Amino acid sequence: MGGQRETDSLHQPITTCRHHQGVPCGDGAQANTETTSENHEKSRCQSCTSTFLKIVWGFLIILSVSSSWVGTTQIVKITYKNFYCPFFMTWFSTNWNIMFFPVYYSGHLATAQEKQSLLQKIRECSRIFGEDGLTLKLFLKRTAPFSILWTLTNYLYLLALKKLTATDVSALFCCNKAFMFLLSWIVLKDKFMGVRIVATIMAITGIVMMAYADGFHGDSIIGVALAVGSASASALYKVLFKMFLGTANFGEAAHFFSTLGFFNLIFISCTPIILYFTKVEHWSSFSALPWGYLCGVAGLWLVFNILVNVGVVLTYPILISIGTVLSVPGNAVIDLLKHEVIFSVVRLGATIIICIGFLLMLLPEEWDEITLRFINSLKEKKTEEHAEDVADAGLHTRSRSRANGTVSIPLS
């Protein structure tokens, strides 16, 4: 009998319990509906707030990225007036990458709720090199090619600044997006996109126009070749990084950049020494070096690299790329006002074509589907508005007919 009572009580309708407690069934359903709607509204508000914060951070990072890159380029141009040692400047600036991981770990200690020790964090972030972490073999095997490409990219960029204006070099460097697409398409088998082929053609057209501006001779053609070489090395660096190391979070990127700095300090230091004693890059004494400008270039370069990696976490990656391309008009303004550079029509056209091609490269892979959906939604909206206008016109006609004492009889 006891078991039967328990079974009967389990099969009783829920409504009897609600009435027994004095709660009507309709009120309970209404309360659940209100709670669901409130949770939905809260989630929407949180989503809107997150999007708004990302956009705000995006604008700040855009300004910071473009300003740091413009500052680096312009300080190099100023340094060249009294000190022309591009490889020493490249080596000195790359050594500052060692500070990347300490900056990241300081941010971790300041913001993380569960703080990790330095060794724990190093072991965690060294997984970018593999499950076993960073070994001596991997240090030489994985770091050496990236260090060489890193040095080559920056060294060629600094060489090009001696031959061309800062605006021309920064514009030509933006071609690295086009080269990266071609390499990714060929090597990584990335998706083929017609719009990116068009952007690549525009980049090549801009390069040819830039070289043609001074008639394919003199410093212009050499400077264009150096800037294009820098962009090509940068594209190869990024494609190889994606191939061998994949995607990396901020901590792993900080560890990798600091590793590059250590490799540069240990193995590349012999090169500026050789250049010094062979009189290729020679200076009178260490006290005569423009340490202020050198530290300014190295510091801004480090800030630029940190912002590019932090920005991926804080905002949309496309905004970081926009900050990079905005360095072109930024350099143009400084060249025009401070250095009184006169831009020819051909150079100006080449710069605009390269920048447009760079922006086309930022279109997402499904941009055509998004565009078609947007156009279809606009058509549907116009159709609905037209139907509403027709309905309003019919209603207005019927009201006028009634007001005049006539009746509309359907012909059926």
CSV table of C-alpha atoms in Angstrom, one decimal:
chain,number,residue,atom,x,y,z
A,1,MET,CA,0.0,0.0,0.0
A,2,GLY,CA,2.8,2.4,0.8
A,3,GLY,CA,4.4,1.8,-2.6
A,4,GLN,CA,1.0,2.4,-4.3
A,5,ARG,CA,0.6,5.8,-2.5
A,6,GLU,CA,4.1,6.9,-3.7
A,7,THR,CA,3.2,6.0,-7.2
A,8,ASP,CA,-0.1,7.8,-7.1
A,9,SER,CA,1.6,10.9,-5.6
A,10,LEU,CA,4.2,10.9,-8.4
A,11,HIS,CA,1.5,10.7,-11.1
A,12,GLN,CA,-0.5,13.6,-9.7
A,13,PRO,CA,-0.8,16.6,-12.1
A,14,ILE,CA,1.6,19.5,-11.4
A,15,THR,CA,-1.4,21.9,-11.4
A,16,THR,CA,-2.7,20.5,-8.1
A,17,CYS,CA,0.6,21.3,-6.4
A,18,ARG,CA,0.5,24.8,-7.8
A,19,HIS,CA,-3.1,25.3,-6.6
A,20,HIS,CA,-2.2,23.7,-3.2
A,21,GLN,CA,0.5,26.3,-2.9
A,22,GLY,CA,-1.8,29.1,-4.0
A,23,VAL,CA,0.0,29.8,-7.3
A,24,PRO,CA,-2.2,29.9,-10.4
A,25,CYS,CA,-0.9,28.0,-13.4
A,26,GLY,CA,-1.2,30.9,-15.8
A,27,ASP,CA,0.9,33.2,-13.6
A,28,GLY,CA,3.7,30.6,-13.4
A,29,ALA,CA,3.9,30.3,-17.2
A,30,GLN,CA,3.8,34.1,-17.5
A,31,ALA,CA,6.6,34.4,-14.9
A,32,ASN,CA,8.7,31.8,-16.9
A,33,THR,CA,8.1,33.8,-20.1
A,34,GLU,CA,9.2,37.0,-18.5
A,35,THR,CA,12.3,35.4,-17.0
A,36,THR,CA,13.3,34.0,-20.4
A,37,SER,CA,12.7,37.4,-22.1
A,38,GLU,CA,14.8,39.1,-19.4
A,39,ASN,CA,17.6,36.7,-19.9
A,40,HIS,CA,17.5,37.2,-23.6
A,41,GLU,CA,17.6,40.9,-23.2
A,42,LYS,CA,20.5,40.7,-20.8
A,43,SER,CA,22.5,38.5,-23.2
A,44,ARG,CA,21.7,40.9,-26.1
A,45,CYS,CA,22.9,43.8,-23.9
A,46,GLN,CA,26.1,41.9,-23.0
A,47,SER,CA,26.7,41.1,-26.7
A,48,CYS,CA,26.2,44.8,-27.7
A,49,THR,CA,28.5,46.0,-24.9
A,50,SER,CA,31.2,43.5,-25.9
A,51,THR,CA,30.9,44.6,-29.6
A,52,PHE,CA,31.0,48.2,-28.6
A,53,LEU,CA,34.1,47.7,-26.4
A,54,LYS,CA,35.8,45.8,-29.3
A,55,ILE,CA,35.1,48.7,-31.6
A,56,VAL,CA,36.5,51.3,-29.2
A,57,TRP,CA,39.6,49.2,-28.6
A,58,GLY,CA,39.8,48.8,-32.3
A,59,PHE,CA,39.9,52.5,-33.0
A,60,LEU,CA,42.5,53.0,-30.2
A,61,ILE,CA,44.7,50.2,-31.6
A,62,ILE,CA,44.3,51.5,-35.2
A,63,LEU,CA,45.7,54.9,-34.1
A,64,SER,CA,48.4,53.3,-32.0
A,65,VAL,CA,49.5,50.8,-34.7
A,66,SER,CA,49.7,53.4,-37.4
A,67,SER,CA,51.4,56.0,-35.2
A,68,SER,CA,54.1,53.5,-34.0
A,69,TRP,CA,54.8,52.4,-37.6
A,70,VAL,CA,54.9,56.0,-38.9
A,71,GLY,CA,57.1,57.0,-35.9
A,72,THR,CA,59.5,54.1,-36.6
A,73,THR,CA,59.8,55.0,-40.3
A,74,GLN,CA,60.3,58.7,-39.7
A,75,ILE,CA,62.9,58.3,-36.9
A,76,VAL,CA,64.9,56.0,-39.2
A,77,LYS,CA,64.9,58.8,-41.9
A,78,ILE,CA,66.1,61.3,-39.3
A,79,THR,CA,68.8,59.0,-38.0
A,80,TYR,CA,70.2,58.5,-41.6
A,81,LYS,CA,71.2,62.1,-41.7
A,82,ASN,CA,74.1,61.5,-39.4
A,83,PHE,CA,74.3,57.8,-38.9
A,84,TYR,CA,73.8,55.2,-41.7
A,85,CYS,CA,74.2,51.7,-40.4
A,86,PRO,CA,71.0,49.8,-41.3
A,87,PHE,CA,72.2,46.3,-40.3
A,88,PHE,CA,73.3,47.5,-36.9
A,89,MET,CA,70.0,49.3,-36.4
A,90,THR,CA,68.2,46.1,-37.4
A,91,TRP,CA,70.3,43.9,-35.0
A,92,PHE,CA,69.9,46.4,-32.2
A,93,SER,CA,66.1,46.7,-32.6
A,94,THR,CA,65.6,42.9,-32.9
A,95,ASN,CA,67.4,42.4,-29.6
A,96,TRP,CA,64.6,44.4,-27.9
A,97,ASN,CA,62.3,41.5,-28.8
A,98,ILE,CA,63.7,39.8,-25.7
A,99,MET,CA,61.5,42.1,-23.6
A,100,PHE,CA,58.3,40.8,-25.3
A,101,PHE,CA,57.7,37.9,-22.9
A,102,PRO,CA,58.6,39.9,-19.7
A,103,VAL,CA,56.0,42.5,-20.8
A,104,TYR,CA,53.4,39.8,-21.3
A,105,TYR,CA,54.2,38.1,-18.0
A,106,SER,CA,53.9,41.5,-16.2
A,107,GLY,CA,50.4,41.9,-17.7
A,108,HIS,CA,49.6,38.3,-16.6
A,109,LEU,CA,50.5,39.1,-13.0
A,110,ALA,CA,48.5,42.3,-13.1
A,111,THR,CA,45.3,41.0,-14.6
A,112,ALA,CA,45.1,37.2,-14.0
A,113,GLN,CA,43.1,35.8,-11.1
A,114,GLU,CA,45.0,32.6,-10.9
A,115,LYS,CA,48.7,33.7,-11.2
A,116,GLN,CA,51.3,31.3,-12.4
A,117,SER,CA,55.0,31.3,-11.7
A,118,LEU,CA,57.5,32.4,-14.4
A,119,LEU,CA,58.7,28.9,-15.1
A,120,GLN,CA,55.1,27.5,-15.3
A,121,LYS,CA,54.2,30.3,-17.8
A,122,ILE,CA,57.3,29.6,-19.9
A,123,ARG,CA,56.5,25.9,-20.0
A,124,GLU,CA,52.9,26.6,-21.0
A,125,CYS,CA,53.8,29.1,-23.7
A,126,SER,CA,56.7,27.0,-25.1
A,127,ARG,CA,54.2,24.5,-26.4
A,128,ILE,CA,54.1,26.5,-29.6
A,129,PHE,CA,57.3,24.6,-30.5
A,130,GLY,CA,55.7,21.2,-29.7
A,131,GLU,CA,54.4,19.1,-26.9
A,132,ASP,CA,58.0,18.7,-25.5
A,133,GLY,CA,58.5,22.4,-25.3
A,134,LEU,CA,61.6,24.3,-26.4
A,135,THR,CA,64.6,22.0,-26.8
A,136,LEU,CA,68.0,23.0,-28.1
A,137,LYS,CA,67.3,21.1,-31.4
A,138,LEU,CA,64.0,22.9,-31.9
A,139,PHE,CA,65.6,26.2,-30.9
A,140,LEU,CA,68.0,25.9,-33.7
A,141,LYS,CA,65.7,24.2,-36.2
A,142,ARG,CA,62.6,26.4,-35.8
A,143,THR,CA,64.1,29.7,-34.7
A,144,ALA,CA,66.9,30.0,-37.2
A,145,PRO,CA,64.9,30.3,-40.4
A,146,PHE,CA,62.4,32.8,-38.8
A,147,SER,CA,65.2,34.8,-37.4
A,148,ILE,CA,66.9,35.1,-40.8
A,149,LEU,CA,63.6,36.1,-42.5
A,150,TRP,CA,62.9,38.6,-39.7
A,151,THR,CA,66.3,40.2,-40.1
A,152,LEU,CA,66.1,40.2,-43.9
A,153,THR,CA,62.6,41.9,-43.8
A,154,ASN,CA,63.7,44.7,-41.5
A,155,TYR,CA,67.1,45.1,-43.1
A,156,LEU,CA,65.7,45.5,-46.6
A,157,TYR,CA,63.1,47.9,-45.3
A,158,LEU,CA,65.7,50.1,-43.8
A,159,LEU,CA,67.8,50.0,-47.0
A,160,ALA,CA,64.8,51.0,-49.0
A,161,LEU,CA,64.3,54.0,-46.8
A,162,LYS,CA,67.6,55.4,-47.9
A,163,LYS,CA,66.5,55.3,-51.6
A,164,LEU,CA,62.8,56.3,-51.4
A,165,THR,CA,60.5,58.4,-49.3
A,166,ALA,CA,58.8,57.0,-46.2
A,167,THR,CA,55.5,57.1,-48.0
A,168,ASP,CA,56.7,55.1,-51.0
A,169,VAL,CA,58.4,52.4,-48.8
A,170,SER,CA,55.4,52.0,-46.5
A,171,ALA,CA,53.1,51.7,-49.5
A,172,LEU,CA,55.2,49.1,-51.2
A,173,PHE,CA,55.5,47.1,-48.0
A,174,CYS,CA,51.7,46.8,-48.0
A,175,CYS,CA,52.2,44.5,-51.0
A,176,ASN,CA,53.1,41.8,-48.5
A,177,LYS,CA,49.4,40.9,-48.2
A,178,ALA,CA,49.3,40.1,-51.9
A,179,PHE,CA,52.4,38.0,-51.8
A,180,MET,CA,51.1,36.2,-48.7
A,181,PHE,CA,47.9,35.3,-50.5
A,182,LEU,CA,49.8,33.9,-53.5
A,183,LEU,CA,52.1,31.8,-51.2
A,184,SER,CA,49.2,30.6,-49.1
A,185,TRP,CA,47.3,29.6,-52.2
A,186,ILE,CA,50.2,27.7,-53.7
A,187,VAL,CA,51.8,26.3,-50.6
A,188,LEU,CA,49.0,26.0,-48.0
A,189,LYS,CA,46.3,25.3,-50.6
A,190,ASP,CA,44.1,28.1,-49.3
A,191,LYS,CA,40.8,28.9,-50.9
A,192,PHE,CA,41.0,30.7,-54.3
A,193,MET,CA,39.4,34.1,-54.4
A,194,GLY,CA,38.9,36.1,-57.5
A,195,VAL,CA,38.8,39.4,-55.6
A,196,ARG,CA,42.3,38.7,-54.1
A,197,ILE,CA,43.7,37.9,-57.5
A,198,VAL,CA,42.4,41.3,-58.6
A,199,ALA,CA,44.0,42.9,-55.5
A,200,THR,CA,47.3,41.1,-56.3
A,201,ILE,CA,47.2,42.5,-59.9
A,202,MET,CA,46.6,45.9,-58.5
A,203,ALA,CA,49.6,45.5,-56.1
A,204,ILE,CA,51.9,44.5,-59.0
A,205,THR,CA,50.6,47.4,-61.1
A,206,GLY,CA,51.4,49.8,-58.3
A,207,ILE,CA,54.9,48.4,-58.0
A,208,VAL,CA,55.5,48.8,-61.7
A,209,MET,CA,54.1,52.4,-61.6
A,210,MET,CA,56.3,53.2,-58.7
A,211,ALA,CA,59.4,51.9,-60.5
A,212,TYR,CA,58.4,53.8,-63.7
A,213,ALA,CA,58.0,57.1,-61.8
A,214,ASP,CA,61.7,57.9,-62.3
A,215,GLY,CA,62.1,56.1,-65.6
A,216,PHE,CA,63.4,52.7,-64.4
A,217,HIS,CA,66.8,54.0,-63.4
A,218,GLY,CA,68.7,55.5,-60.5
A,219,ASP,CA,67.9,55.0,-56.9
A,220,SER,CA,64.2,54.6,-57.6
A,221,ILE,CA,64.3,51.2,-59.2
A,222,ILE,CA,66.8,50.0,-56.5
A,223,GLY,CA,64.6,51.3,-53.7
A,224,VAL,CA,61.5,49.7,-55.2
A,225,ALA,CA,63.4,46.3,-55.5
A,226,LEU,CA,64.5,46.6,-51.8
A,227,ALA,CA,61.0,47.4,-50.6
A,228,VAL,CA,59.4,44.6,-52.6
A,229,GLY,CA,62.1,42.2,-51.3
A,230,SER,CA,61.2,43.3,-47.7
A,231,ALA,CA,57.5,42.7,-48.4
A,232,SER,CA,58.3,39.3,-50.0
A,233,ALA,CA,60.4,38.2,-47.0
A,234,SER,CA,57.6,39.3,-44.6
A,235,ALA,CA,55.0,37.3,-46.6
A,236,LEU,CA,57.3,34.2,-46.5
A,237,TYR,CA,57.8,34.6,-42.8
A,238,LYS,CA,54.1,34.6,-42.1
A,239,VAL,CA,53.3,31.7,-44.4
A,240,LEU,CA,56.0,29.5,-42.8
A,241,PHE,CA,54.8,30.5,-39.4
A,242,LYS,CA,51.3,29.4,-40.2
A,243,MET,CA,52.7,26.2,-41.8
A,244,PHE,CA,55.0,25.0,-39.0
A,245,LEU,CA,53.7,26.7,-35.9
A,246,GLY,CA,50.0,27.3,-36.7
A,247,THR,CA,48.0,29.8,-34.8
A,248,ALA,CA,49.4,31.2,-31.5
A,249,ASN,CA,47.8,33.0,-28.6
A,250,PHE,CA,49.3,36.1,-27.1
A,251,GLY,CA,51.5,34.2,-24.6
A,252,GLU,CA,52.9,31.8,-27.2
A,253,ALA,CA,53.6,34.7,-29.6
A,254,ALA,CA,55.4,36.6,-26.8
A,255,HIS,CA,57.5,33.6,-26.1
A,256,PHE,CA,58.3,33.1,-29.7
A,257,PHE,CA,59.4,36.8,-30.2
A,258,SER,CA,61.6,36.7,-27.1
A,259,THR,CA,63.2,33.5,-28.5
A,260,LEU,CA,63.9,35.3,-31.8
A,261,GLY,CA,65.5,38.1,-29.7
A,262,PHE,CA,67.8,35.6,-27.9
A,263,PHE,CA,68.7,33.9,-31.2
A,264,ASN,CA,69.6,37.3,-32.7
A,265,LEU,CA,71.7,38.2,-29.7
A,266,ILE,CA,73.6,34.9,-29.7
A,267,PHE,CA,74.1,34.0,-33.3
A,268,ILE,CA,73.6,37.2,-35.4
A,269,SER,CA,75.9,39.5,-33.3
A,270,CYS,CA,78.9,38.4,-35.3
A,271,THR,CA,77.5,40.1,-38.4
A,272,PRO,CA,77.6,43.7,-37.2
A,273,ILE,CA,81.1,43.1,-35.8
A,274,ILE,CA,82.3,41.9,-39.2
A,275,LEU,CA,80.7,44.9,-40.9
A,276,TYR,CA,82.3,47.2,-38.4
A,277,PHE,CA,85.9,45.9,-38.9
A,278,THR,CA,85.5,45.7,-42.7
A,279,LYS,CA,84.4,49.4,-42.6
A,280,VAL,CA,81.1,48.6,-44.3
A,281,GLU,CA,79.2,50.0,-41.2
A,282,HIS,CA,81.8,51.9,-39.2
A,283,TRP,CA,81.5,54.6,-36.5
A,284,SER,CA,84.0,56.5,-34.6
A,285,SER,CA,83.1,55.5,-31.0
A,286,PHE,CA,80.2,54.1,-29.1
A,287,SER,CA,79.7,57.5,-27.4
A,288,ALA,CA,79.1,59.0,-30.8
A,289,LEU,CA,76.2,56.7,-31.6
A,290,PRO,CA,72.8,58.4,-31.6
A,291,TRP,CA,71.4,56.2,-28.8
A,292,GLY,CA,68.3,58.3,-28.4
A,293,TYR,CA,67.2,57.7,-32.0
A,294,LEU,CA,68.3,54.0,-31.9
A,295,CYS,CA,66.3,53.4,-28.8
A,296,GLY,CA,63.4,55.3,-30.3
A,297,VAL,CA,63.3,53.1,-33.3
A,298,ALA,CA,63.7,49.9,-31.3
A,299,GLY,CA,61.1,50.9,-28.8
A,300,LEU,CA,58.5,51.9,-31.4
A,301,TRP,CA,59.2,48.7,-33.3
A,302,LEU,CA,58.6,46.7,-30.1
A,303,VAL,CA,55.4,48.6,-29.4
A,304,PHE,CA,54.2,47.9,-32.9
A,305,ASN,CA,54.7,44.2,-32.6
A,306,ILE,CA,53.1,44.1,-29.2
A,307,LEU,CA,50.1,46.0,-30.4
A,308,VAL,CA,49.6,43.8,-33.4
A,309,ASN,CA,49.5,40.7,-31.2
A,310,VAL,CA,47.5,42.3,-28.3
A,311,GLY,CA,45.1,43.7,-30.8
A,312,VAL,CA,44.0,40.2,-32.0
A,313,VAL,CA,42.8,39.5,-28.5
A,314,LEU,CA,41.2,42.9,-27.8
A,315,THR,CA,39.5,43.7,-31.1
A,316,TYR,CA,38.9,42.5,-34.7
A,317,PRO,CA,42.0,41.5,-36.7
A,318,ILE,CA,40.8,43.4,-39.7
A,319,LEU,CA,41.2,46.7,-37.7
A,320,ILE,CA,44.9,46.0,-37.1
A,321,SER,CA,45.4,45.6,-40.8
A,322,ILE,CA,43.6,48.9,-41.4
A,323,GLY,CA,46.0,50.5,-38.9
A,324,THR,CA,48.9,49.2,-40.9
A,325,VAL,CA,47.7,50.7,-44.2
A,326,LEU,CA,46.9,54.0,-42.5
A,327,SER,CA,50.6,54.5,-42.0
A,328,VAL,CA,50.8,55.3,-45.7
A,329,PRO,CA,48.7,58.5,-45.5
A,330,GLY,CA,50.4,59.3,-42.1
A,331,ASN,CA,53.8,59.2,-43.7
A,332,ALA,CA,52.5,61.2,-46.7
A,333,VAL,CA,51.4,64.0,-44.4
A,334,ILE,CA,54.7,64.2,-42.6
A,335,ASP,CA,56.7,64.0,-45.9
A,336,LEU,CA,54.6,66.7,-47.4
A,337,LEU,CA,54.7,69.1,-44.4
A,338,LYS,CA,58.1,68.5,-42.8
A,339,HIS,CA,60.3,67.2,-45.6
A,340,GLU,CA,58.5,69.1,-48.4
A,341,VAL,CA,58.3,66.1,-50.6
A,342,ILE,CA,56.5,66.7,-54.0
A,343,PHE,CA,54.5,63.7,-55.0
A,344,SER,CA,54.2,63.1,-58.8
A,345,VAL,CA,50.9,62.0,-60.3
A,346,VAL,CA,52.4,58.5,-61.1
A,347,ARG,CA,53.7,57.9,-57.5
A,348,LEU,CA,50.4,59.1,-56.1
A,349,GLY,CA,48.4,56.9,-58.4
A,350,ALA,CA,50.6,53.9,-57.6
A,351,THR,CA,50.2,54.5,-53.8
A,352,ILE,CA,46.4,54.7,-54.1
A,353,ILE,CA,46.2,51.5,-56.2
A,354,ILE,CA,48.4,49.6,-53.8
A,355,CYS,CA,46.3,50.7,-50.8
A,356,ILE,CA,43.0,49.8,-52.5
A,357,GLY,CA,44.5,46.4,-53.3
A,358,PHE,CA,45.5,46.0,-49.7
A,359,LEU,CA,41.9,46.8,-48.5
A,360,LEU,CA,40.5,44.3,-51.0
A,361,MET,CA,42.7,41.6,-49.4
A,362,LEU,CA,40.9,42.2,-46.2
A,363,LEU,CA,37.5,41.0,-47.6
A,364,PRO,CA,36.4,37.8,-45.9
A,365,GLU,CA,36.3,34.5,-47.9
A,366,GLU,CA,32.5,34.5,-47.9
A,367,TRP,CA,32.2,38.2,-48.9
A,368,ASP,CA,30.2,37.4,-52.1
A,369,GLU,CA,27.6,35.4,-50.1
A,370,ILE,CA,27.4,38.2,-47.5
A,371,THR,CA,26.9,40.8,-50.3
A,372,LEU,CA,24.2,38.7,-52.0
A,373,ARG,CA,22.3,38.2,-48.7
A,374,PHE,CA,22.6,42.0,-48.0
A,375,ILE,CA,21.2,42.8,-51.5
A,376,ASN,CA,18.4,40.3,-51.2
A,377,SER,CA,17.5,41.7,-47.8
A,378,LEU,CA,17.3,45.2,-49.3
A,379,LYS,CA,15.1,43.9,-52.1
A,380,GLU,CA,12.8,42.2,-49.6
A,381,LYS,CA,12.6,45.4,-47.5
A,382,LYS,CA,11.7,47.4,-50.6
A,383,THR,CA,9.0,44.9,-51.6
A,384,GLU,CA,7.5,45.0,-48.1
A,385,GLU,CA,7.6,48.8,-48.1
A,386,HIS,CA,5.9,48.9,-51.5
A,387,ALA,CA,3.2,46.4,-50.3
A,388,GLU,CA,2.6,48.6,-47.3
A,389,ASP,CA,2.3,51.7,-49.5
A,390,VAL,CA,-0.2,49.9,-51.7
A,391,ALA,CA,-2.2,48.8,-48.7
A,392,ASP,CA,-2.2,52.3,-47.3
A,393,ALA,CA,-3.3,53.7,-50.7
A,394,GLY,CA,-6.2,51.2,-50.9
A,395,LEU,CA,-7.3,52.0,-47.3
A,396,HIS,CA,-7.2,55.7,-48.1
A,397,THR,CA,-9.3,55.1,-51.3
A,398,ARG,CA,-11.9,53.1,-49.3
A,399,SER,CA,-12.2,55.8,-46.7
A,400,ARG,CA,-12.7,58.5,-49.3
A,401,SER,CA,-15.4,56.3,-51.0
A,402,ARG,CA,-17.3,56.0,-47.7
A,403,ALA,CA,-17.0,59.7,-47.1
A,404,ASN,CA,-18.6,60.4,-50.5
A,405,GLY,CA,-21.4,58.0,-49.9
A,406,THR,CA,-20.3,55.4,-52.5
A,407,VAL,CA,-19.6,51.7,-52.0
A,408,SER,CA,-16.9,49.8,-53.8
A,409,ILE,CA,-18.4,46.5,-55.2
A,410,PRO,CA,-15.9,43.8,-56.1
A,411,LEU,CA,-16.2,42.5,-59.7
A,412,SER,CA,-16.3,38.7,-59.1
